Structure formats: structure tokens, C-alpha cells
Amino acid sequence: VKEKRPEWSRIGFILAGIGSAVGIGNIWRFPYIVGISGGGAFLIPYLVAVVLFGMPLMMLEFAAGRKFRGSVITTLRAINSRLAHIGILPVAINIFILSYYLVITSWTLAFFLFSLSGYISFNEFVAQPYVVVLFLTVCVIVGLIVMLGIKRGIERTCKYLMPLLFLFLLVLVAKALSLPNALEGVAYYLTPHPEALMDSRIWLLAFGQAFFSLSVGFGILLTYGSYLRRDADIPKAVFAISLADTLIALIAGFIIFPLVFAFSFDPAAGPTLVFQILPQVFNTMPFGTVFGAMFFLLLFISAVTSAISMMEVGVASLIDEFSLTRRKAALILLAILIGAGMPSALSYTAFGFRVAGKPFLSMMDMVFGSLLTPLVAALLCISLAWFWKAEDVLEEVNANSRFKVPHVAVYLVRYVVPIVLILVFLLGVYSKVFGTG
Ligand code: ALA
């Protein structure tokens, strides 16, 4: 007998959605992308992407999940039986991304522990064999939360951890902005370079970042939507989740750059800023242990609450497609994730797996995290927006909402969003082939 589908509480759903959206992408990737892509001017393409593309696609995913009450494969099959195969793609991409996202999550846990015991350099750390133990620990934590289910596992975790994350964020931003030279950091972060607005690559970069950060296009939100109560207000939830995600990304920059400038480090260090520069900052600043612990715990919380949402995509699919119990589905997926993630966890150790001279983890991030995600998101968007009748989509989105989403949103998800996603995909391929990215 099939179990009754669990349902979120109102606030539980919004916090779980924010938990999924707010991740390493906000706190680590967003600030440095803004810094290197035109500062304050970057916010214009970014906000356009969030409002015009991210939010409509998020509504579509939530509505489809709630209407068909199934995982991504089941929902696509319910819309049109030929679409079921396409549903396998988001499931697969979540597994591949999660396999190395869990490794990075384990680094945040390690740096939280180092903040208490003394930091070691990033390069030295990732070469240690014990990275495997950390990776397995994080896999078990994420697996257990998902195994406990929607209400007792995911909802409860997000209900406790998201308020804690907001609190840490506020304490850290207040501290960072009070440091000497903080404003120089803010100026570096936000001084607008208007010429960036003429650069199509920056627009596409902003679109890619917005999709990744909001967790849209991966089937994650569709899966979360399948646990929505019939009386939930979808436009309101979408607004709350997008606003929180964007604000938290912005605030992260107000923490990172003042810290880096106050202690005269190089703000253009790029992706390694967080793990290589910030520990040195925390070592130097007064009460650095407390602030360092808070920062890495915040990063860890943001990563775990995103990881559980990615794992839920596969678990829900196994439950719906094969009538497995949640426990069995979670165990199977956990085994797959450990197998798929091990080469990434070992990338920098003596057993280092390298592909074409690059560490395995970087290769995974390049292929699955950057290149293929826009393509999969485009396919998901096309499947939902073209095969599900426009009137029915709007009816589902607008049920229970005082604010009625206008019909023009249907054109956005039918034409504009897929075209933009395909352009982002082609730009990614082009820059890899010609070595510009
Ligand atoms: N949305 C998640 C992040 O920003 C995946 O990291």
C-alpha cells in the first residue's frame, strides 16, 4: 500500500524552499562573481534574471508538483507519457552535482572544526586521507535527514537551522561592516561598471548564477511542490523564497569583502577566497575564533539544507516509481552518492583522480555544475510549459492567491526562459571549447 503523501506546514515549506535555494552558491559564488563582473552593475542583469526568469520557472515547478503530486519523473509522465524519460535527466543531474556538492559541504564542516582547533592550509587539508571520513560523515548526516522524511526530517531541520543561519548572518555583517576599511570592501564589491551591461557574457553569467542560486530548473522545487498543501499560496511563497535568496546572497558580499579589505588580502582571489583567504582573516582578527566558527557553520548549514533538497529529488523518484519505502530509497541513493562522490573526495589526495589534467571534482563541476545544468533546465521548462495547458498552469499557480499572475508569464516560460537557458548552455560550450572560461 502506498503511504499517504506527506504535506509541509505553511512556514515549513517556505523555510525548506529557502534552505534549498540558499547554499554555497550564495555565500561563496555570488560575491566573487559580482566582484569580477562589473560590481554593482552586475546586480541589474541578476535581478532581471531572478524576476523575469527564475520566479516564473519556480512557480511553474511548484504548481506542477502540487497538481500532479509526484516526483519529477512521475509528474512528467502524468503530463504526457512520452516525457517520463526526460524526467530521468534532472534526477541524474542532481545525483552528479550532489556527489561533489557533498564533498564541498564536508570541507565547510572541516573548516568549522579547524576554526576551533586551528586552521591548516587548504592545499594541505584536501590532500589528507581523512577527507574521506569527513565526506562519509556528511553523506550520513544528509542521508539521515532525508530518511526521516518530509516533516520530521527536512522540515524540522530547516525550521531550526534557517533562523540560526539568519542570526549568524546578521552578527557577521554587523561585525564586518564595523571593521576599518570596510567601506573600501563595499566599494570594490558594488562600484558599478556600467560597461558590464553591454557585455552579453555578463548577462548570461548572471542568468546562470540566478538559476543555480534559486535551485530552479533541477526538479528540486517540483519535488518540494509535490508536498504542498492544496490551499498554499504559490506566488507568495515564490516571492518570499526569491527575496530571501537574493538578500542573503547580497549580504554575504557585505561580509566577505569588508573582511578581506580590512586585513589587506587580495579580493580577486576567485573561487578559493573562502577557504584560502578567510581563515587567514579569522586568524588575524580579534575574536576571530568566534567569527570564524560562525562563518563556517553558516556555510555548512546552507550547504546541508541545499544538499537534502537535491537528495530528495532522487529519493522521491525511487519511492514513486518503484513503490520503495523512504528508508530503502534513501539507502540506495546514499550508496550511489558515496560511490559517485568518492573520486571527487579523493581528487586532491595521493590517490588523486584527474581527468585531462584537472582534479576530478573540478571536472564534475565544469561538466555537471556549469555546462549541462542550463540544458537540463531548458528541457524541464519546455516539457512543463509546452505540454501542460496554459490555462491549467495559471489556474494552479493562482489558486488561493490574491495576487493573480498574468498570462504573460506563460509566454516567459514557453519562449524566453528556454531560449535564455539554451544561450547560457551554448556560451558555456563555446567558452570551454575556445578556452575563454
Ligand atoms: N541553490 C543552491 C546553492 O546556491 C544549490 O548552492
Tab-separated table of N, CA, C and O in Angstrom, residues 22-35 39-44 46-47 50 169-170 172-173 176-177 185-186 189-191 209 213 242-258 295 298:
chain	number	residue	atom	x	y	z
A	22	VAL	N	19.217	28.821	-0.657
A	22	VAL	CA	20.416	29.422	-0.068
A	22	VAL	C	21.456	28.336	0.143
A	22	VAL	O	21.246	27.402	0.903
A	23	GLY	N	22.559	28.452	-0.576
A	23	GLY	CA	23.572	27.412	-0.450
A	23	GLY	C	24.946	28.002	-0.659
A	23	GLY	O	25.140	29.222	-0.603
A	24	ILE	N	25.887	27.090	-0.951
A	24	ILE	CA	27.255	27.558	-1.167
A	24	ILE	C	27.262	28.583	-2.297
A	24	ILE	O	28.075	29.503	-2.313
A	25	GLY	N	26.315	28.420	-3.231
A	25	GLY	CA	26.220	29.346	-4.360
A	25	GLY	C	26.000	30.789	-3.942
A	25	GLY	O	26.495	31.707	-4.590
A	26	ASN	N	25.249	31.003	-2.861
A	26	ASN	CA	25.002	32.386	-2.418
A	26	ASN	C	26.191	32.961	-1.676
A	26	ASN	O	26.544	34.111	-1.857
A	27	ILE	N	26.743	32.158	-0.782
A	27	ILE	CA	27.675	32.744	0.172
A	27	ILE	C	29.080	32.762	-0.386
A	27	ILE	O	29.873	33.632	-0.088
A	28	TRP	N	29.349	31.819	-1.293
A	28	TRP	CA	30.710	31.724	-1.793
A	28	TRP	C	30.775	32.224	-3.241
A	28	TRP	O	31.604	33.058	-3.574
A	29	ARG	N	29.825	31.799	-4.092
A	29	ARG	CA	29.972	32.109	-5.506
A	29	ARG	C	29.482	33.502	-5.857
A	29	ARG	O	30.131	34.229	-6.597
A	30	PHE	N	28.316	33.872	-5.310
A	30	PHE	CA	27.715	35.156	-5.693
A	30	PHE	C	28.648	36.350	-5.461
A	30	PHE	O	28.893	37.124	-6.383
A	31	PRO	N	29.224	36.509	-4.238
A	31	PRO	CA	30.036	37.714	-4.026
A	31	PRO	C	31.209	37.829	-5.004
A	31	PRO	O	31.451	38.892	-5.547
A	32	TYR	N	31.908	36.710	-5.247
A	32	TYR	CA	33.079	36.902	-6.110
A	32	TYR	C	32.679	37.096	-7.570
A	32	TYR	O	33.367	37.778	-8.319
A	33	ILE	N	31.542	36.544	-7.966
A	33	ILE	CA	31.077	36.791	-9.337
A	33	ILE	C	30.703	38.259	-9.494
A	33	ILE	O	31.004	38.887	-10.514
A	34	VAL	N	30.052	38.840	-8.484
A	34	VAL	CA	29.718	40.268	-8.554
A	34	VAL	C	31.009	41.066	-8.655
A	34	VAL	O	31.152	41.955	-9.504
A	35	GLY	N	31.974	40.719	-7.780
A	35	GLY	CA	33.235	41.452	-7.746
A	35	GLY	C	33.947	41.462	-9.088
A	35	GLY	O	34.494	42.484	-9.500
A	39	GLY	N	30.786	44.665	-10.631
A	39	GLY	CA	30.354	45.225	-9.351
A	39	GLY	C	28.862	45.465	-9.321
A	39	GLY	O	28.075	44.608	-9.733
A	40	GLY	N	28.465	46.652	-8.852
A	40	GLY	CA	27.046	46.968	-8.701
A	40	GLY	C	26.253	46.808	-9.982
A	40	GLY	O	25.067	46.453	-9.941
A	41	ALA	N	26.882	47.050	-11.137
A	41	ALA	CA	26.141	46.939	-12.401
A	41	ALA	C	25.654	45.505	-12.626
A	41	ALA	O	24.621	45.277	-13.256
A	42	PHE	N	26.387	44.541	-12.090
A	42	PHE	CA	26.006	43.126	-12.253
A	42	PHE	C	24.630	42.857	-11.650
A	42	PHE	O	23.904	41.969	-12.094
A	43	LEU	N	24.282	43.654	-10.639
A	43	LEU	CA	23.004	43.397	-9.964
A	43	LEU	C	21.827	43.595	-10.911
A	43	LEU	O	20.778	42.981	-10.736
A	44	ILE	N	22.005	44.449	-11.922
A	44	ILE	CA	20.877	44.683	-12.844
A	44	ILE	C	20.543	43.403	-13.624
A	44	ILE	O	19.423	42.906	-13.528
A	46	TYR	N	21.348	40.483	-12.875
A	46	TYR	CA	20.999	39.429	-11.913
A	46	TYR	C	19.535	39.550	-11.487
A	46	TYR	O	18.781	38.572	-11.512
A	47	LEU	N	19.120	40.776	-11.144
A	47	LEU	CA	17.731	40.943	-10.687
A	47	LEU	C	16.742	40.698	-11.826
A	47	LEU	O	15.668	40.126	-11.611
A	50	VAL	N	16.379	37.014	-11.969
A	50	VAL	CA	15.585	36.453	-10.871
A	50	VAL	C	14.099	36.709	-11.121
A	50	VAL	O	13.268	35.794	-11.069
A	169	LEU	N	24.233	35.386	10.112
A	169	LEU	CA	24.467	36.317	9.010
A	169	LEU	C	24.435	37.759	9.527
A	169	LEU	O	25.293	38.579	9.197
A	170	LEU	N	23.447	38.043	10.374
A	170	LEU	CA	23.318	39.415	10.887
A	170	LEU	C	24.494	39.781	11.790
A	170	LEU	O	25.063	40.868	11.683
A	172	LEU	N	27.490	38.527	11.690
A	172	LEU	CA	28.713	38.645	10.897
A	172	LEU	C	28.725	39.923	10.067
A	172	LEU	O	29.758	40.575	9.935
A	173	VAL	N	27.575	40.303	9.523
A	173	VAL	CA	27.573	41.501	8.680
A	173	VAL	C	27.792	42.732	9.557
A	173	VAL	O	28.521	43.664	9.180
A	176	ALA	N	31.504	42.740	10.292
A	176	ALA	CA	32.331	43.042	9.111
A	176	ALA	C	32.253	44.525	8.764
A	176	ALA	O	33.262	45.165	8.474
A	177	LEU	N	31.048	45.090	8.823
A	177	LEU	CA	30.895	46.489	8.427
A	177	LEU	C	31.502	47.450	9.449
A	177	LEU	O	31.752	48.610	9.140
A	185	GLY	N	35.929	47.783	0.981
A	185	GLY	CA	35.469	46.464	0.535
A	185	GLY	C	34.119	46.565	-0.137
A	185	GLY	O	33.890	45.982	-1.207
A	186	VAL	N	33.228	47.351	0.467
A	186	VAL	CA	31.899	47.519	-0.121
A	186	VAL	C	32.021	48.199	-1.489
A	186	VAL	O	31.351	47.824	-2.449
A	189	TYR	N	33.105	45.795	-4.059
A	189	TYR	CA	32.006	44.858	-4.340
A	189	TYR	C	30.951	45.510	-5.218
A	189	TYR	O	30.483	44.920	-6.190
A	190	LEU	N	30.602	46.744	-4.912
A	190	LEU	CA	29.407	47.309	-5.550
A	190	LEU	C	29.628	48.491	-6.489
A	190	LEU	O	28.666	48.948	-7.115
A	191	THR	N	30.865	49.004	-6.632
A	191	THR	CA	31.040	50.135	-7.560
A	191	THR	C	30.580	49.711	-8.949
A	191	THR	O	31.091	48.724	-9.496
A	209	GLN	N	23.903	32.129	-12.829
A	209	GLN	CA	24.010	32.227	-11.373
A	209	GLN	C	22.617	32.264	-10.734
A	209	GLN	O	22.369	31.626	-9.725
A	213	SER	N	21.374	29.568	-8.082
A	213	SER	CA	21.147	30.034	-6.722
A	213	SER	C	19.709	29.788	-6.266
A	213	SER	O	19.468	29.424	-5.123
A	242	SER	N	12.421	33.824	-3.215
A	242	SER	CA	13.353	34.541	-4.104
A	242	SER	C	13.955	35.746	-3.403
A	242	SER	O	15.142	36.036	-3.562
A	243	LEU	N	13.113	36.446	-2.637
A	243	LEU	CA	13.611	37.630	-1.929
A	243	LEU	C	14.673	37.222	-0.911
A	243	LEU	O	15.760	37.816	-0.841
A	244	ALA	N	14.371	36.185	-0.136
A	244	ALA	CA	15.332	35.756	0.885
A	244	ALA	C	16.634	35.309	0.232
A	244	ALA	O	17.727	35.661	0.684
A	245	ASP	N	16.523	34.562	-0.866
A	245	ASP	CA	17.728	34.057	-1.522
A	245	ASP	C	18.593	35.216	-2.019
A	245	ASP	O	19.811	35.219	-1.832
A	246	THR	N	17.954	36.204	-2.635
A	246	THR	CA	18.703	37.322	-3.205
A	246	THR	C	19.324	38.175	-2.091
A	246	THR	O	20.494	38.569	-2.177
A	247	LEU	N	18.532	38.437	-1.058
A	247	LEU	CA	19.066	39.248	0.039
A	247	LEU	C	20.246	38.569	0.719
A	247	LEU	O	21.262	39.200	1.021
A	248	ILE	N	20.125	37.268	0.925
A	248	ILE	CA	21.210	36.565	1.614
A	248	ILE	C	22.480	36.568	0.757
A	248	ILE	O	23.590	36.756	1.259
A	249	ALA	N	22.314	36.420	-0.553
A	249	ALA	CA	23.482	36.480	-1.443
A	249	ALA	C	24.134	37.859	-1.347
A	249	ALA	O	25.358	37.982	-1.204
A	250	LEU	N	23.300	38.912	-1.379
A	250	LEU	CA	23.841	40.271	-1.308
A	250	LEU	C	24.571	40.508	0.008
A	250	LEU	O	25.674	41.046	0.041
A	251	ILE	N	23.923	40.064	1.090
A	251	ILE	CA	24.512	40.289	2.417
A	251	ILE	C	25.849	39.552	2.541
A	251	ILE	O	26.797	40.046	3.150
A	252	ALA	N	25.930	38.367	1.929
A	252	ALA	CA	27.189	37.612	2.012
A	252	ALA	C	28.353	38.462	1.500
A	252	ALA	O	29.455	38.427	2.050
A	253	GLY	N	28.107	39.242	0.463
A	253	GLY	CA	29.156	40.124	-0.067
A	253	GLY	C	29.539	41.212	0.915
A	253	GLY	O	30.703	41.614	0.990
A	254	PHE	N	28.541	41.656	1.693
A	254	PHE	CA	28.830	42.687	2.698
A	254	PHE	C	29.618	42.104	3.876
A	254	PHE	O	30.064	42.825	4.745
A	255	ILE	N	29.718	40.782	3.928
A	255	ILE	CA	30.563	40.161	4.958
A	255	ILE	C	31.966	39.928	4.390
A	255	ILE	O	32.969	40.326	4.962
A	256	ILE	N	31.984	39.296	3.205
A	256	ILE	CA	33.268	38.812	2.698
A	256	ILE	C	34.216	39.955	2.313
A	256	ILE	O	35.375	39.974	2.732
A	257	PHE	N	33.751	40.942	1.557
A	257	PHE	CA	34.684	41.970	1.077
A	257	PHE	C	35.193	42.896	2.180
A	257	PHE	O	36.405	43.187	2.205
A	258	PRO	N	34.348	43.364	3.095
A	258	PRO	CA	34.917	44.144	4.196
A	258	PRO	C	35.983	43.353	4.964
A	258	PRO	O	37.030	43.884	5.315
A	295	PHE	N	31.055	31.715	10.814
A	295	PHE	CA	31.027	31.783	9.351
A	295	PHE	C	30.993	30.383	8.731
A	295	PHE	O	30.177	30.092	7.855
A	298	LEU	N	27.746	28.616	9.342
A	298	LEU	CA	26.731	29.178	8.447
A	298	LEU	C	26.836	28.548	7.049
A	298	LEU	O	25.842	28.145	6.445
